[in-house]
Amino acid sequence: MLQNTKFGWIVTGSFSMPSNKYPIKSKCNLIANESVQNQLRKFWEIEEVDNQKVWSLEENACEEHFINNLLVTKNGRIMVSLPLKESPKMLGDSRNIAMKRFLSLERRLISNEKLRELYTDFLTEYESLGHMTVIEDDDRDLSDSVEYYMPHHGVFKQSDLSTKLRVVFNASAPTSTGISLNDLQMTGPIIQRDLLSILLDFRMRSIVISSDIKMMYRQVLVSPEDRKLQRILWRTSPNETIKTYELNTVTYGTTAASFLAIRCLHQVADECENEHPIIANIIRNNMYVDDLLASVDSEEDAKYIVENISKILFKRGFELRKWKSNKKNVLLGNHSDSNVVEFSVNKEGESKTLGLLWGCDRDILTYKIRIIQNQNYDNYITKQTILSTIATIF
C-alpha cells in the first residue's frame, strides 16, 4: 500500500523472502533517504571531467583582496590579510562562549592525563614557534569590541606517527549576534588541480618523487590588524590564570585558510617563473595542499627538482620534508625512513578519506580497506547498508 506521510511517500505491506527454508513475514517501511541518494550520485559525479569554471564575483574579490594586501616580511615570510566580505563590527561577544567551552574542555583534560599532556605540548610548541602570542589584559583594548575568540578542541589520532593530537580551532562558533568569523570571510576560488589529475601525472613518468610542507598553513603570517579576530583562551593548569592568546598565522578552521595558504604557494611560483619555469609549473600543478607529487623522465631532472624546489619554497618559509622516491639516489640524502605514502583529501588533523597508498620501494599504488565483518544488521540488508559499505570501499 502507498501512503503519503509528512516524511514523504512510504510503501507498507507484507512480503515473503524468496526461500522455502527460511520463510519470513515482516512489515517493510521504505522512506527515500536524500543523503543516501546524494551519496550514490557522487559515485559517478566524481568521475566526471571538471570543466574550467568561471569565478564568481566573490571569488574575484577574494583574489583582488589577496593581491592588494600581500606583504613579504624582512625575513622573507609572506603576510596576508583575512578576506572579509562584511564588517567585523557585526560580531558580538564571543569571549563568554569561548570561556564556557574552554572550562568544559579543561574538565575533560583533567580527567585524561595523556590527552592533557598532548594538548599542552601542542599549544606550548605553538607558542614557542611564534605561531601564537599571549596578550596581557593591559594590552587588550577593552573599548574596542571588534575581537573574536575561537573555541578549540583536540583531534586525537592513534594512527598518526608524527602527531597524535592536533588542536582544531572553531571559527564557526557564533557570537552573541549569531554571526561567526567564518560568516564574514570570503571562501576564495579553488585554484589547485583536482587530486585525480595530480595522481595521473604522478604515474606518467618513470621516476617519481613526493614530499610535504611542514605546517604549511602556519608558515603564512596574518596581518597584526586581523589577529584580534583569531584569539583563544588557554592555560596549562587550573592553578593558573586563564590567558588570552592571538594566533599569528593562517589558522586551520577559518573559511579562507585553504585559499590563502595555496595562493601563497602560487605566489612563490610567480616569483620564480622567469628563472625556474619548471619549478614554477610543479608548484602550481603538482601540489595538492601541502603534498608534492611529481614524476620525471630522468634522475638528473629529479635531482634538479629536489634541490631547487626546496630552496625556493624555503625562501618563503615553506620547508619540504619526508622526501620519498622510487629512486633513492635522487633524494640527495633528504629522505624519510617510511616507504609508504598515504594520500589524504582532508588535512590538518581531519580523517584521511582517500585510502590510497603509494609504496615507493616497489612503486605501486594500493588501497587501504577496512574489512567489514560481523556487523549487526538485525538480519536485514537494506539499501542504506549496501551504500554505506560501498562508500567505505569506494
Tab-separated table of C-alpha atoms in Angstrom:
chain	number	residue	atom	x	y	z
A	1	MET	CA	0.000	0.000	0.000
A	2	LEU	CA	1.236	3.518	-0.841
A	3	GLN	CA	0.707	6.143	1.834
A	4	ASN	CA	1.666	9.807	1.824
A	5	THR	CA	3.102	10.944	5.185
A	6	LYS	CA	4.841	14.060	6.467
A	7	PHE	CA	8.084	12.217	5.708
A	8	GLY	CA	7.100	11.581	2.101
A	9	TRP	CA	5.613	8.557	0.318
A	10	ILE	CA	6.117	5.184	2.011
A	11	VAL	CA	5.386	1.606	0.942
A	12	THR	CA	3.862	-0.699	3.546
A	13	GLY	CA	2.663	-4.269	3.438
A	14	SER	CA	3.640	-7.917	3.907
A	15	PHE	CA	6.286	-9.691	1.883
A	16	SER	CA	7.945	-13.089	1.823
A	17	MET	CA	11.630	-13.792	1.378
A	18	PRO	CA	12.234	-15.994	-1.708
A	19	SER	CA	13.296	-19.013	0.311
A	20	ASN	CA	11.383	-22.130	1.287
A	21	LYS	CA	13.844	-22.870	4.047
A	22	TYR	CA	13.546	-19.515	5.794
A	23	PRO	CA	10.076	-18.067	5.233
A	24	ILE	CA	9.958	-14.657	6.859
A	25	LYS	CA	6.933	-12.392	7.167
A	26	SER	CA	7.583	-8.799	8.011
A	27	LYS	CA	6.444	-5.231	7.626
A	28	CYS	CA	8.514	-3.034	5.363
A	29	ASN	CA	8.629	0.738	5.577
A	30	LEU	CA	10.746	2.325	2.853
A	31	ILE	CA	11.473	6.021	3.110
A	32	ALA	CA	13.565	7.750	0.476
A	33	ASN	CA	16.785	8.868	2.117
A	34	GLU	CA	18.036	12.027	0.456
A	35	SER	CA	21.534	11.729	1.944
A	36	VAL	CA	21.874	8.196	0.563
A	37	GLN	CA	20.745	9.374	-2.866
A	38	ASN	CA	23.296	12.193	-2.781
A	39	GLN	CA	25.990	9.763	-1.723
A	40	LEU	CA	25.164	7.446	-4.607
A	41	ARG	CA	25.127	10.311	-7.102
A	42	LYS	CA	28.638	11.335	-6.031
A	43	PHE	CA	29.916	7.952	-7.224
A	44	TRP	CA	29.541	8.985	-10.849
A	45	GLU	CA	29.967	12.750	-10.364
A	46	ILE	CA	33.491	12.199	-9.040
A	47	GLU	CA	34.376	10.500	-12.328
A	48	GLU	CA	33.252	13.438	-14.473
A	49	VAL	CA	35.739	15.682	-16.238
A	50	ASP	CA	35.816	19.016	-14.439
A	51	ASN	CA	35.460	21.834	-16.932
A	52	GLN	CA	37.081	25.188	-16.231
A	53	LYS	CA	34.745	27.172	-14.016
A	54	VAL	CA	34.209	30.902	-14.201
A	55	TRP	CA	34.977	32.641	-10.938
A	56	SER	CA	32.112	34.291	-9.106
A	57	LEU	CA	32.143	37.953	-8.090
A	58	GLU	CA	33.108	36.967	-4.552
A	59	GLU	CA	35.934	34.739	-5.771
A	60	ASN	CA	37.313	37.549	-7.907
A	61	ALA	CA	37.011	39.916	-4.956
A	62	CYS	CA	38.911	37.460	-2.767
A	63	GLU	CA	41.740	37.219	-5.295
A	64	GLU	CA	41.898	41.004	-5.615
A	65	HIS	CA	41.964	41.353	-1.826
A	66	PHE	CA	44.880	38.915	-1.626
A	67	ILE	CA	46.933	40.841	-4.202
A	68	ASN	CA	46.230	44.253	-2.666
A	69	ASN	CA	47.110	43.163	0.875
A	70	LEU	CA	50.070	40.853	0.197
A	71	LEU	CA	53.266	41.658	2.091
A	72	VAL	CA	56.671	39.998	2.423
A	73	THR	CA	58.413	40.473	5.778
A	74	LYS	CA	62.118	41.232	6.241
A	75	ASN	CA	62.852	37.552	6.899
A	76	GLY	CA	61.093	36.546	3.683
A	77	ARG	CA	57.804	35.211	5.028
A	78	ILE	CA	54.516	36.017	3.326
A	79	MET	CA	51.920	38.005	5.294
A	80	VAL	CA	48.248	38.113	4.293
A	81	SER	CA	45.072	39.805	5.437
A	82	LEU	CA	41.809	37.997	6.175
A	83	PRO	CA	39.423	38.480	3.211
A	84	LEU	CA	36.292	39.813	4.907
A	85	LYS	CA	33.107	40.431	2.942
A	86	GLU	CA	31.342	42.146	5.841
A	87	SER	CA	32.489	44.461	8.626
A	88	PRO	CA	33.816	42.673	11.748
A	89	LYS	CA	31.671	45.075	13.754
A	90	MET	CA	28.824	42.649	13.053
A	91	LEU	CA	30.432	40.250	15.522
A	92	GLY	CA	29.013	40.220	19.021
A	93	ASP	CA	30.500	38.868	22.235
A	94	SER	CA	32.467	35.667	21.755
A	95	ARG	CA	34.645	35.644	24.859
A	96	ASN	CA	31.938	34.350	27.199
A	97	ILE	CA	31.063	31.486	24.851
A	98	ALA	CA	34.729	30.618	24.383
A	99	MET	CA	35.235	30.711	28.159
A	100	LYS	CA	32.412	28.238	28.800
A	101	ARG	CA	33.731	25.858	26.180
A	102	PHE	CA	37.280	26.145	27.464
A	103	LEU	CA	36.233	25.302	31.036
A	104	SER	CA	34.355	22.280	29.678
A	105	LEU	CA	37.437	21.252	27.701
A	106	GLU	CA	39.639	21.721	30.758
A	107	ARG	CA	37.488	19.366	32.824
A	108	ARG	CA	37.908	16.752	30.123
A	109	LEU	CA	41.672	17.259	30.037
A	110	ILE	CA	41.917	16.908	33.805
A	111	SER	CA	40.152	13.544	33.630
A	112	ASN	CA	42.512	12.270	30.905
A	113	GLU	CA	46.180	12.777	31.789
A	114	LYS	CA	47.524	11.538	28.444
A	115	LEU	CA	45.219	13.817	26.477
A	116	ARG	CA	46.097	16.773	28.719
A	117	GLU	CA	49.807	16.166	28.179
A	118	LEU	CA	49.490	16.005	24.396
A	119	TYR	CA	47.196	19.029	24.292
A	120	THR	CA	49.578	21.085	26.416
A	121	ASP	CA	52.595	20.013	24.357
A	122	PHE	CA	50.838	21.035	21.141
A	123	LEU	CA	49.955	24.541	22.312
A	124	THR	CA	53.297	25.008	24.076
A	125	GLU	CA	55.026	24.302	20.770
A	126	TYR	CA	52.525	26.585	19.017
A	127	GLU	CA	53.639	29.442	21.283
A	128	SER	CA	57.363	28.617	21.204
A	129	LEU	CA	57.358	28.725	17.380
A	130	GLY	CA	55.788	32.178	17.482
A	131	HIS	CA	52.555	30.956	15.936
A	132	MET	CA	50.592	32.402	18.846
A	133	THR	CA	51.360	35.174	21.331
A	134	VAL	CA	49.968	35.862	24.784
A	135	ILE	CA	48.059	39.148	25.111
A	136	GLU	CA	48.147	40.763	28.529
A	137	ASP	CA	44.929	42.322	29.788
A	138	ASP	CA	46.638	45.720	29.760
A	139	ASP	CA	47.312	45.273	26.043
A	140	ARG	CA	43.682	44.493	25.235
A	141	ASP	CA	41.681	47.480	24.075
A	142	LEU	CA	38.524	46.740	26.040
A	143	SER	CA	36.765	49.684	24.434
A	144	ASP	CA	37.199	48.026	21.051
A	145	SER	CA	34.534	45.339	20.738
A	146	VAL	CA	35.881	44.055	17.415
A	147	GLU	CA	37.517	40.837	18.577
A	148	TYR	CA	36.738	37.173	18.114
A	149	TYR	CA	37.525	34.224	20.372
A	150	MET	CA	37.664	30.761	18.822
A	151	PRO	CA	36.750	27.715	20.906
A	152	HIS	CA	39.141	24.821	20.354
A	153	HIS	CA	39.313	21.071	20.850
A	154	GLY	CA	41.704	18.219	20.190
A	155	VAL	CA	41.629	15.630	17.430
A	156	PHE	CA	43.334	12.533	18.814
A	157	LYS	CA	44.750	10.098	16.284
A	158	GLN	CA	46.468	6.864	17.263
A	159	SER	CA	47.437	6.172	13.630
A	160	ASP	CA	49.433	9.353	13.085
A	161	LEU	CA	53.089	8.633	13.755
A	162	SER	CA	54.243	12.255	13.696
A	163	THR	CA	51.471	13.994	15.623
A	164	LYS	CA	48.988	12.083	17.740
A	165	LEU	CA	46.957	15.145	18.637
A	166	ARG	CA	46.144	18.333	16.824
A	167	VAL	CA	44.281	21.273	18.281
A	168	VAL	CA	41.497	22.412	15.960
A	169	PHE	CA	40.137	25.955	16.194
A	170	ASN	CA	36.447	26.605	15.568
A	171	ALA	CA	35.901	29.881	13.733
A	172	SER	CA	32.298	28.888	13.005
A	173	ALA	CA	31.205	29.336	16.614
A	174	PRO	CA	28.518	32.060	16.619
A	175	THR	CA	28.858	35.183	18.732
A	176	SER	CA	26.036	36.792	20.712
A	177	THR	CA	24.715	38.278	17.465
A	178	GLY	CA	24.529	34.815	15.891
A	179	ILE	CA	27.372	35.656	13.475
A	180	SER	CA	30.748	33.920	13.440
A	181	LEU	CA	34.103	34.886	11.963
A	182	ASN	CA	33.606	32.353	9.168
A	183	ASP	CA	30.318	34.010	8.246
A	184	LEU	CA	32.238	37.178	7.411
A	185	GLN	CA	35.016	35.601	5.345
A	186	MET	CA	35.190	35.000	1.623
A	187	THR	CA	35.986	31.390	0.774
A	188	GLY	CA	38.088	32.140	-2.252
A	189	PRO	CA	38.250	30.233	-5.552
A	190	ILE	CA	39.620	26.702	-5.971
A	191	ILE	CA	42.987	27.314	-7.606
A	192	GLN	CA	44.638	23.914	-7.352
A	193	ARG	CA	44.146	20.966	-9.672
A	194	ASP	CA	41.941	18.103	-8.579
A	195	LEU	CA	43.658	15.187	-6.887
A	196	LEU	CA	42.850	12.708	-9.667
A	197	SER	CA	44.726	14.790	-12.250
A	198	ILE	CA	47.723	15.126	-9.940
A	199	LEU	CA	47.813	11.372	-9.327
A	200	LEU	CA	47.618	10.657	-13.061
A	201	ASP	CA	50.583	12.961	-13.644
A	202	PHE	CA	52.328	11.246	-10.758
A	203	ARG	CA	52.151	7.915	-12.633
A	204	MET	CA	53.008	9.389	-16.052
A	205	ARG	CA	56.808	9.121	-15.965
A	206	SER	CA	59.297	6.561	-14.720
A	207	ILE	CA	60.828	8.430	-11.755
A	208	VAL	CA	58.529	9.784	-9.060
A	209	ILE	CA	59.180	11.969	-6.031
A	210	SER	CA	56.991	13.074	-3.167
A	211	SER	CA	57.290	15.367	-0.185
A	212	ASP	CA	55.134	17.565	2.023
A	213	ILE	CA	55.401	21.028	3.550
A	214	LYS	CA	55.872	21.177	7.302
A	215	MET	CA	53.000	23.034	8.989
A	216	MET	CA	52.064	24.679	5.699
A	217	TYR	CA	49.222	26.899	6.935
A	218	ARG	CA	51.247	28.097	9.905
A	219	GLN	CA	54.094	29.328	7.697
A	220	VAL	CA	51.870	32.159	6.422
A	221	LEU	CA	51.583	35.180	8.704
A	222	VAL	CA	48.325	37.061	9.274
A	223	SER	CA	48.499	40.850	9.466
A	224	PRO	CA	48.647	42.182	13.055
A	225	GLU	CA	45.402	44.125	12.499
A	226	ASP	CA	43.496	40.871	11.892
A	227	ARG	CA	44.992	38.820	14.715
A	228	LYS	CA	42.447	40.161	17.210
A	229	LEU	CA	39.933	38.108	15.222
A	230	GLN	CA	41.966	34.958	15.957
A	231	ARG	CA	42.031	34.904	19.742
A	232	ILE	CA	41.811	31.880	22.030
A	233	LEU	CA	41.736	31.218	25.765
A	234	TRP	CA	44.251	28.838	27.308
A	235	ARG	CA	46.159	27.871	30.435
A	236	THR	CA	48.291	24.827	31.118
A	237	SER	CA	46.919	24.254	34.638
A	238	PRO	CA	43.730	25.110	36.575
A	239	ASN	CA	46.021	26.776	39.125
A	240	GLU	CA	46.999	29.415	36.584
A	241	THR	CA	45.085	32.436	35.334
A	242	ILE	CA	43.325	31.950	32.019
A	243	LYS	CA	45.265	33.864	29.382
A	244	THR	CA	44.320	35.419	26.065
A	245	TYR	CA	46.366	34.431	23.028
A	246	GLU	CA	46.362	35.674	19.459
A	247	LEU	CA	47.079	33.275	16.601
A	248	ASN	CA	49.644	34.929	14.349
A	249	THR	CA	49.371	32.669	11.308
A	250	VAL	CA	46.769	31.333	8.903
A	251	THR	CA	44.566	29.106	11.034
A	252	TYR	CA	43.015	25.838	10.006
A	253	GLY	CA	39.314	26.107	10.785
A	254	THR	CA	38.819	29.516	9.192
A	255	THR	CA	36.940	29.744	5.911
A	256	ALA	CA	39.698	31.381	3.875
A	257	ALA	CA	42.606	29.331	5.271
A	258	SER	CA	42.864	26.892	2.374
A	259	PHE	CA	42.747	29.587	-0.303
A	260	LEU	CA	45.256	31.824	1.487
A	261	ALA	CA	47.815	29.052	2.016
A	262	ILE	CA	47.578	27.624	-1.504
A	263	ARG	CA	47.526	31.099	-3.055
A	264	CYS	CA	50.799	31.850	-1.255
A	265	LEU	CA	52.357	28.821	-2.942
A	266	HIS	CA	51.196	30.135	-6.302
A	267	GLN	CA	52.730	33.466	-5.373
A	268	VAL	CA	56.068	31.693	-4.895
A	269	ALA	CA	55.591	30.101	-8.333
A	270	ASP	CA	55.000	33.545	-9.853
A	271	GLU	CA	58.201	34.840	-8.268
A	272	CYS	CA	60.404	32.049	-9.667
A	273	GLU	CA	58.708	31.814	-13.085
A	274	ASN	CA	61.449	33.504	-15.090
A	275	GLU	CA	64.469	31.813	-13.503
A	276	HIS	CA	62.974	28.381	-12.770
A	277	PRO	CA	59.908	27.775	-15.004
A	278	ILE	CA	59.963	24.017	-14.354
A	279	ILE	CA	59.789	24.563	-10.592
A	280	ALA	CA	57.015	27.147	-11.006
A	281	ASN	CA	54.983	24.670	-13.042
A	282	ILE	CA	55.411	21.918	-10.427
A	283	ILE	CA	54.362	24.212	-7.580
A	284	ARG	CA	51.197	25.180	-9.459
A	285	ASN	CA	50.241	21.799	-10.910
A	286	ASN	CA	51.822	19.038	-8.841
A	287	MET	CA	50.963	20.029	-5.298
A	288	TYR	CA	47.784	19.024	-3.523
A	289	VAL	CA	47.506	21.335	-0.494
A	290	ASP	CA	50.840	20.559	1.220
A	291	ASP	CA	51.704	17.357	-0.692
A	292	LEU	CA	54.175	17.392	-3.570
A	293	LEU	CA	53.619	14.578	-6.096
A	294	ALA	CA	55.684	14.755	-9.271
A	295	SER	CA	57.162	12.455	-11.918
A	296	VAL	CA	60.055	12.992	-14.338
A	297	ASP	CA	61.882	11.103	-17.078
A	298	SER	CA	65.433	11.157	-15.729
A	299	GLU	CA	67.394	11.133	-12.495
A	300	GLU	CA	69.002	14.438	-13.467
A	301	ASP	CA	65.591	16.102	-13.687
A	302	ALA	CA	64.578	14.626	-10.334
A	303	LYS	CA	67.747	15.893	-8.622
A	304	TYR	CA	67.239	19.341	-10.147
A	305	ILE	CA	63.683	19.492	-8.784
A	306	VAL	CA	64.564	18.216	-5.307
A	307	GLU	CA	67.405	20.689	-4.898
A	308	ASN	CA	65.787	23.800	-6.342
A	309	ILE	CA	62.189	23.497	-5.182
A	310	SER	CA	63.419	23.063	-1.617
A	311	LYS	CA	65.466	26.277	-1.772
A	312	ILE	CA	62.748	28.292	-3.497
A	313	LEU	CA	59.979	27.320	-1.103
A	314	PHE	CA	62.203	27.620	1.981
A	315	LYS	CA	62.994	31.200	0.998
A	316	ARG	CA	59.344	31.976	1.796
A	317	GLY	CA	59.263	29.831	4.935
A	318	PHE	CA	57.879	26.604	3.421
A	319	GLU	CA	60.022	23.638	4.484
A	320	LEU	CA	59.711	20.457	2.423
A	321	ARG	CA	60.209	17.214	4.358
A	322	LYS	CA	59.517	13.465	4.225
A	323	TRP	CA	61.071	13.057	0.792
A	324	LYS	CA	60.376	9.761	-0.948
A	325	SER	CA	61.132	8.345	-4.380
A	326	ASN	CA	61.321	5.065	-6.237
A	327	LYS	CA	64.964	6.065	-6.928
A	328	LYS	CA	66.581	6.734	-3.556
A	329	ASN	CA	69.757	8.275	-5.013
A	330	VAL	CA	67.836	11.270	-6.375
A	331	LEU	CA	66.941	12.492	-2.885
A	332	LEU	CA	70.389	13.891	-2.089
A	333	GLY	CA	70.290	12.446	1.406
A	334	ASN	CA	66.927	14.051	2.236
A	335	HIS	CA	64.517	11.179	2.651
A	336	SER	CA	62.179	9.631	5.188
A	337	ASP	CA	62.528	6.248	6.844
A	338	SER	CA	58.968	5.368	5.844
A	339	ASN	CA	58.490	3.746	2.441
A	340	VAL	CA	54.714	4.281	2.254
A	341	VAL	CA	52.808	7.461	1.411
A	342	GLU	CA	49.131	7.708	2.296
A	343	PHE	CA	47.338	10.243	0.132
A	344	SER	CA	44.739	12.275	2.005
A	345	VAL	CA	41.997	14.646	0.913
A	346	ASN	CA	41.479	16.305	4.290
A	347	LYS	CA	44.410	17.898	6.082
A	348	GLU	CA	45.386	19.218	9.470
A	349	GLY	CA	44.017	16.547	11.734
A	350	GLU	CA	40.949	15.561	9.772
A	351	SER	CA	40.454	11.896	8.961
A	352	LYS	CA	42.086	10.509	5.822
A	353	THR	CA	39.358	9.697	3.305
A	354	LEU	CA	41.145	8.679	0.129
A	355	GLY	CA	42.621	5.414	1.386
A	356	LEU	CA	45.199	5.321	-1.414
A	357	LEU	CA	48.742	4.241	-0.578
A	358	TRP	CA	51.937	4.513	-2.597
A	359	GLY	CA	54.721	2.094	-1.762
A	360	CYS	CA	57.796	3.931	-3.026
A	361	ASP	CA	60.171	0.938	-2.850
A	362	ARG	CA	58.021	-1.220	-5.132
A	363	ASP	CA	56.452	1.832	-6.821
A	364	ILE	CA	52.886	0.558	-6.615
A	365	LEU	CA	49.546	2.044	-5.619
A	366	THR	CA	47.337	0.088	-3.227
A	367	TYR	CA	44.133	0.668	-1.320
A	368	LYS	CA	43.710	0.517	2.416
A	369	ILE	CA	40.296	-1.018	3.055
A	370	ARG	CA	38.774	-1.699	6.424
A	371	ILE	CA	37.336	-5.219	6.314
A	372	ILE	CA	33.652	-5.188	7.194
A	373	GLN	CA	32.604	-8.212	9.156
A	374	ASN	CA	30.342	-9.284	11.984
A	375	GLN	CA	28.132	-6.267	11.509
A	376	ASN	CA	24.786	-6.475	13.278
A	377	TYR	CA	22.141	-5.544	10.733
A	378	ASP	CA	19.291	-7.348	12.534
A	379	ASN	CA	19.295	-9.910	9.711
A	380	TYR	CA	18.252	-7.274	7.169
A	381	ILE	CA	20.356	-5.899	4.342
A	382	THR	CA	18.982	-2.506	3.312
A	383	LYS	CA	19.908	0.000	0.641
A	384	GLN	CA	21.455	2.109	3.399
A	385	THR	CA	23.636	-0.857	4.425
A	386	ILE	CA	24.777	-1.546	0.871
A	387	LEU	CA	25.577	2.093	0.046
A	388	SER	CA	27.393	2.591	3.331
A	389	THR	CA	29.580	-0.416	2.608
A	390	ILE	CA	30.215	0.665	-0.990
A	391	ALA	CA	31.135	4.190	0.145
A	392	THR	CA	33.656	2.785	2.614
A	393	ILE	CA	35.413	0.802	-0.123
A	394	PHE	CA	34.916	3.300	-2.953
